[in-house]
Amino acid sequence: MIEGPPLPLLDEDTGEFWTAAAAGRLVIQACGGCGRLRHPPRPMCPWCRSTEATWQETSGRGRIWSYVVPHPPVLPAFAPFAPYNVCIVELDEAPGIRIVGNLVDSPGAAINSVDPATIRIGGPVRIVFDRVADDVGLPRFVREGSE
């Protein structure tokens, strides 16, 4: 049985993303062939089939594209936080690139710190990273203009 929330596994395709996240930075994979951005990271470009990739740092600013509020949580480790939100945010500087995370009141706040009734599609947000282990930063979002 898993103790606590599951943590991401770093592999050849996602390692750069998670390493940057642990350092508080958002990087997006870019195709080394055609230059198009893609997320989540993967071994091959879905447009030109190139296996070459680079990474581009972004500001992490975007807008809430969609969200859900799980009742009850999908995994038992999240039961103490229910209800909580899971947001999909489309990045301002990379339309079509969407990042999944939780909307929180402030950096380090619990994933249930925002009243789900106050979440609005299109609401401006920016990414923050919750340091959940020495080498793991999980994406979270705060409303733009909040601390």
PDB file of C-alpha atoms in Angstrom:
ATOM      1  CA  MET A   1       0.000   0.000   0.000  1.00  0.00           C
ATOM      2  CA  ILE A   2       1.220   3.496  -0.875  1.00  0.00           C
ATOM      3  CA  GLU A   3       1.933   5.702   2.122  1.00  0.00           C
ATOM      4  CA  GLY A   4       1.155   9.350   1.378  1.00  0.00           C
ATOM      5  CA  PRO A   5       0.493  10.927  -1.997  1.00  0.00           C
ATOM      6  CA  PRO A   6       2.328   9.326  -4.927  1.00  0.00           C
ATOM      7  CA  LEU A   7       5.427  11.099  -6.197  1.00  0.00           C
ATOM      8  CA  PRO A   8       6.459  11.410  -9.850  1.00  0.00           C
ATOM      9  CA  LEU A   9       8.979   9.031 -11.357  1.00  0.00           C
ATOM     10  CA  LEU A  10      11.832  10.632 -13.220  1.00  0.00           C
ATOM     11  CA  ASP A  11      12.618   8.897 -16.462  1.00  0.00           C
ATOM     12  CA  GLU A  12      14.491   9.714 -19.664  1.00  0.00           C
ATOM     13  CA  ASP A  13      11.561  11.724 -21.049  1.00  0.00           C
ATOM     14  CA  THR A  14      10.301  13.545 -17.946  1.00  0.00           C
ATOM     15  CA  GLY A  15      13.483  13.953 -15.895  1.00  0.00           C
ATOM     16  CA  GLU A  16      14.277  17.494 -17.091  1.00  0.00           C
ATOM     17  CA  PHE A  17      10.737  18.639 -16.256  1.00  0.00           C
ATOM     18  CA  TRP A  18      10.863  17.249 -12.709  1.00  0.00           C
ATOM     19  CA  THR A  19      14.434  18.416 -12.066  1.00  0.00           C
ATOM     20  CA  ALA A  20      13.435  21.967 -13.036  1.00  0.00           C
ATOM     21  CA  ALA A  21      10.237  21.700 -10.945  1.00  0.00           C
ATOM     22  CA  ALA A  22      12.316  20.757  -7.891  1.00  0.00           C
ATOM     23  CA  ALA A  23      14.284  23.962  -8.486  1.00  0.00           C
ATOM     24  CA  GLY A  24      11.068  26.012  -8.781  1.00  0.00           C
ATOM     25  CA  ARG A  25      11.192  26.439 -12.564  1.00  0.00           C
ATOM     26  CA  LEU A  26       8.738  25.439 -15.286  1.00  0.00           C
ATOM     27  CA  VAL A  27      10.310  24.049 -18.439  1.00  0.00           C
ATOM     28  CA  ILE A  28       8.441  22.756 -21.458  1.00  0.00           C
ATOM     29  CA  GLN A  29       9.811  20.246 -23.950  1.00  0.00           C
ATOM     30  CA  ALA A  30      10.349  21.585 -27.464  1.00  0.00           C
ATOM     31  CA  CYS A  31      10.890  19.500 -30.563  1.00  0.00           C
ATOM     32  CA  GLY A  32      14.462  19.662 -31.852  1.00  0.00           C
ATOM     33  CA  GLY A  33      13.138  19.140 -35.379  1.00  0.00           C
ATOM     34  CA  CYS A  34      10.139  21.430 -35.867  1.00  0.00           C
ATOM     35  CA  GLY A  35      10.405  23.516 -32.680  1.00  0.00           C
ATOM     36  CA  ARG A  36       6.835  22.934 -31.497  1.00  0.00           C
ATOM     37  CA  LEU A  37       6.250  22.764 -27.761  1.00  0.00           C
ATOM     38  CA  ARG A  38       4.729  19.630 -26.231  1.00  0.00           C
ATOM     39  CA  HIS A  39       3.525  18.600 -22.822  1.00  0.00           C
ATOM     40  CA  PRO A  40       3.563  16.161 -21.194  1.00  0.00           C
ATOM     41  CA  PRO A  41       7.140  15.323 -22.205  1.00  0.00           C
ATOM     42  CA  ARG A  42       7.498  12.344 -24.527  1.00  0.00           C
ATOM     43  CA  PRO A  43      10.164  10.629 -26.590  1.00  0.00           C
ATOM     44  CA  MET A  44       8.908  11.634 -30.040  1.00  0.00           C
ATOM     45  CA  CYS A  45       7.295  14.692 -31.581  1.00  0.00           C
ATOM     46  CA  PRO A  46       3.676  13.918 -32.501  1.00  0.00           C
ATOM     47  CA  TRP A  47       3.890  16.315 -35.482  1.00  0.00           C
ATOM     48  CA  CYS A  48       7.222  15.600 -37.221  1.00  0.00           C
ATOM     49  CA  ARG A  49       8.283  12.404 -35.423  1.00  0.00           C
ATOM     50  CA  SER A  50      11.682  13.776 -34.434  1.00  0.00           C
ATOM     51  CA  THR A  51      13.261  12.219 -31.352  1.00  0.00           C
ATOM     52  CA  GLU A  52      15.376  15.340 -30.692  1.00  0.00           C
ATOM     53  CA  ALA A  53      14.220  17.629 -27.901  1.00  0.00           C
ATOM     54  CA  THR A  54      15.253  20.783 -26.066  1.00  0.00           C
ATOM     55  CA  TRP A  55      13.711  22.510 -23.047  1.00  0.00           C
ATOM     56  CA  GLN A  56      12.347  26.045 -22.792  1.00  0.00           C
ATOM     57  CA  GLU A  57      11.762  27.866 -19.535  1.00  0.00           C
ATOM     58  CA  THR A  58       8.406  29.636 -19.259  1.00  0.00           C
ATOM     59  CA  SER A  59       6.919  32.154 -16.844  1.00  0.00           C
ATOM     60  CA  GLY A  60       4.227  29.707 -15.716  1.00  0.00           C
ATOM     61  CA  ARG A  61       1.494  32.299 -16.139  1.00  0.00           C
ATOM     62  CA  GLY A  62      -1.767  31.150 -17.611  1.00  0.00           C
ATOM     63  CA  ARG A  63      -5.513  30.802 -17.269  1.00  0.00           C
ATOM     64  CA  ILE A  64      -7.657  28.081 -15.783  1.00  0.00           C
ATOM     65  CA  TRP A  65      -8.843  26.038 -18.747  1.00  0.00           C
ATOM     66  CA  SER A  66     -10.842  23.478 -16.735  1.00  0.00           C
ATOM     67  CA  TYR A  67     -11.042  21.955 -13.269  1.00  0.00           C
ATOM     68  CA  VAL A  68     -12.644  19.172 -11.258  1.00  0.00           C
ATOM     69  CA  VAL A  69     -13.347  18.659  -7.572  1.00  0.00           C
ATOM     70  CA  PRO A  70     -13.064  14.929  -6.738  1.00  0.00           C
ATOM     71  CA  HIS A  71     -15.721  13.586  -4.323  1.00  0.00           C
ATOM     72  CA  PRO A  72     -14.452  11.228  -2.912  1.00  0.00           C
ATOM     73  CA  PRO A  73     -10.763  11.269  -3.828  1.00  0.00           C
ATOM     74  CA  VAL A  74      -9.472   8.796  -6.400  1.00  0.00           C
ATOM     75  CA  LEU A  75      -6.619   7.633  -4.157  1.00  0.00           C
ATOM     76  CA  PRO A  76      -6.897   6.971  -0.414  1.00  0.00           C
ATOM     77  CA  ALA A  77      -3.832   9.162   0.273  1.00  0.00           C
ATOM     78  CA  PHE A  78      -5.878  12.211  -0.766  1.00  0.00           C
ATOM     79  CA  ALA A  79      -8.848  11.461   1.541  1.00  0.00           C
ATOM     80  CA  PRO A  80      -7.713  13.902   4.273  1.00  0.00           C
ATOM     81  CA  PHE A  81      -7.788  16.742   1.714  1.00  0.00           C
ATOM     82  CA  ALA A  82     -11.194  16.070   0.121  1.00  0.00           C
ATOM     83  CA  PRO A  83     -12.768  18.013  -1.348  1.00  0.00           C
ATOM     84  CA  TYR A  84      -9.873  19.536  -3.279  1.00  0.00           C
ATOM     85  CA  ASN A  85      -9.464  20.889  -6.794  1.00  0.00           C
ATOM     86  CA  VAL A  86      -7.451  19.686  -9.759  1.00  0.00           C
ATOM     87  CA  CYS A  87      -6.977  22.423 -12.353  1.00  0.00           C
ATOM     88  CA  ILE A  88      -5.841  22.366 -15.944  1.00  0.00           C
ATOM     89  CA  VAL A  89      -4.059  25.604 -16.814  1.00  0.00           C
ATOM     90  CA  GLU A  90      -3.272  26.746 -20.338  1.00  0.00           C
ATOM     91  CA  LEU A  91      -0.027  28.705 -20.460  1.00  0.00           C
ATOM     92  CA  ASP A  92      -0.198  32.302 -21.755  1.00  0.00           C
ATOM     93  CA  GLU A  93       3.051  32.096 -23.710  1.00  0.00           C
ATOM     94  CA  ALA A  94       2.340  28.618 -25.108  1.00  0.00           C
ATOM     95  CA  PRO A  95      -1.317  28.308 -26.169  1.00  0.00           C
ATOM     96  CA  GLY A  96      -2.280  24.659 -26.401  1.00  0.00           C
ATOM     97  CA  ILE A  97       0.143  23.663 -23.622  1.00  0.00           C
ATOM     98  CA  ARG A  98      -1.767  22.733 -20.489  1.00  0.00           C
ATOM     99  CA  ILE A  99      -0.371  21.877 -17.062  1.00  0.00           C
ATOM    100  CA  VAL A 100      -2.247  19.987 -14.345  1.00  0.00           C
ATOM    101  CA  GLY A 101      -2.000  21.058 -10.717  1.00  0.00           C
ATOM    102  CA  ASN A 102      -3.993  22.346  -7.772  1.00  0.00           C
ATOM    103  CA  LEU A 103      -5.129  25.934  -7.189  1.00  0.00           C
ATOM    104  CA  VAL A 104      -3.929  26.967  -3.714  1.00  0.00           C
ATOM    105  CA  ASP A 105      -4.284  30.144  -1.639  1.00  0.00           C
ATOM    106  CA  SER A 106      -0.527  30.682  -1.400  1.00  0.00           C
ATOM    107  CA  PRO A 107       2.717  28.799  -2.039  1.00  0.00           C
ATOM    108  CA  GLY A 108       2.915  25.819   0.312  1.00  0.00           C
ATOM    109  CA  ALA A 109      -0.806  25.889   1.160  1.00  0.00           C
ATOM    110  CA  ALA A 110      -2.820  22.658   1.237  1.00  0.00           C
ATOM    111  CA  ILE A 111      -4.510  21.481  -1.958  1.00  0.00           C
ATOM    112  CA  ASN A 112      -7.884  22.124  -0.300  1.00  0.00           C
ATOM    113  CA  SER A 113      -7.092  25.728   0.689  1.00  0.00           C
ATOM    114  CA  VAL A 114      -9.261  27.254  -2.065  1.00  0.00           C
ATOM    115  CA  ASP A 115     -13.054  27.112  -1.896  1.00  0.00           C
ATOM    116  CA  PRO A 116     -14.034  25.315  -5.138  1.00  0.00           C
ATOM    117  CA  ALA A 117     -17.019  27.670  -5.531  1.00  0.00           C
ATOM    118  CA  THR A 118     -14.570  30.549  -6.141  1.00  0.00           C
ATOM    119  CA  ILE A 119     -12.725  28.916  -9.055  1.00  0.00           C
ATOM    120  CA  ARG A 120     -13.541  30.394 -12.462  1.00  0.00           C
ATOM    121  CA  ILE A 121     -12.690  29.141 -15.944  1.00  0.00           C
ATOM    122  CA  GLY A 122     -10.406  31.749 -17.493  1.00  0.00           C
ATOM    123  CA  GLY A 123      -9.133  32.982 -14.135  1.00  0.00           C
ATOM    124  CA  PRO A 124      -5.500  34.174 -14.353  1.00  0.00           C
ATOM    125  CA  VAL A 125      -2.982  32.144 -12.371  1.00  0.00           C
ATOM    126  CA  ARG A 126       0.752  31.564 -12.079  1.00  0.00           C
ATOM    127  CA  ILE A 127       2.644  28.424 -11.200  1.00  0.00           C
ATOM    128  CA  VAL A 128       4.371  27.769  -7.895  1.00  0.00           C
ATOM    129  CA  PHE A 129       6.022  24.533  -6.839  1.00  0.00           C
ATOM    130  CA  ASP A 130       5.271  22.713  -3.592  1.00  0.00           C
ATOM    131  CA  ARG A 131       8.467  21.086  -2.323  1.00  0.00           C
ATOM    132  CA  VAL A 132       7.136  17.711  -1.112  1.00  0.00           C
ATOM    133  CA  ALA A 133      10.551  16.000  -0.907  1.00  0.00           C
ATOM    134  CA  ASP A 134      14.180  17.088  -1.222  1.00  0.00           C
ATOM    135  CA  ASP A 135      14.162  16.411  -4.948  1.00  0.00           C
ATOM    136  CA  VAL A 136      10.447  16.794  -5.816  1.00  0.00           C
ATOM    137  CA  GLY A 137       8.485  19.963  -6.554  1.00  0.00           C
ATOM    138  CA  LEU A 138       4.851  19.510  -7.539  1.00  0.00           C
ATOM    139  CA  PRO A 139       3.071  22.094  -9.705  1.00  0.00           C
ATOM    140  CA  ARG A 140       0.489  24.217  -7.921  1.00  0.00           C
ATOM    141  CA  PHE A 141      -1.143  27.459  -9.009  1.00  0.00           C
ATOM    142  CA  VAL A 142      -1.995  30.673  -7.210  1.00  0.00           C
ATOM    143  CA  ARG A 143      -4.270  33.390  -8.468  1.00  0.00           C
ATOM    144  CA  GLU A 144      -2.346  36.081 -10.352  1.00  0.00           C
ATOM    145  CA  GLY A 145      -1.658  38.978  -8.027  1.00  0.00           C
ATOM    146  CA  SER A 146      -1.681  36.837  -4.873  1.00  0.00           C
ATOM    147  CA  GLU A 147       1.455  36.408  -2.773  1.00  0.00           C
TER     148      GLU A 147
END
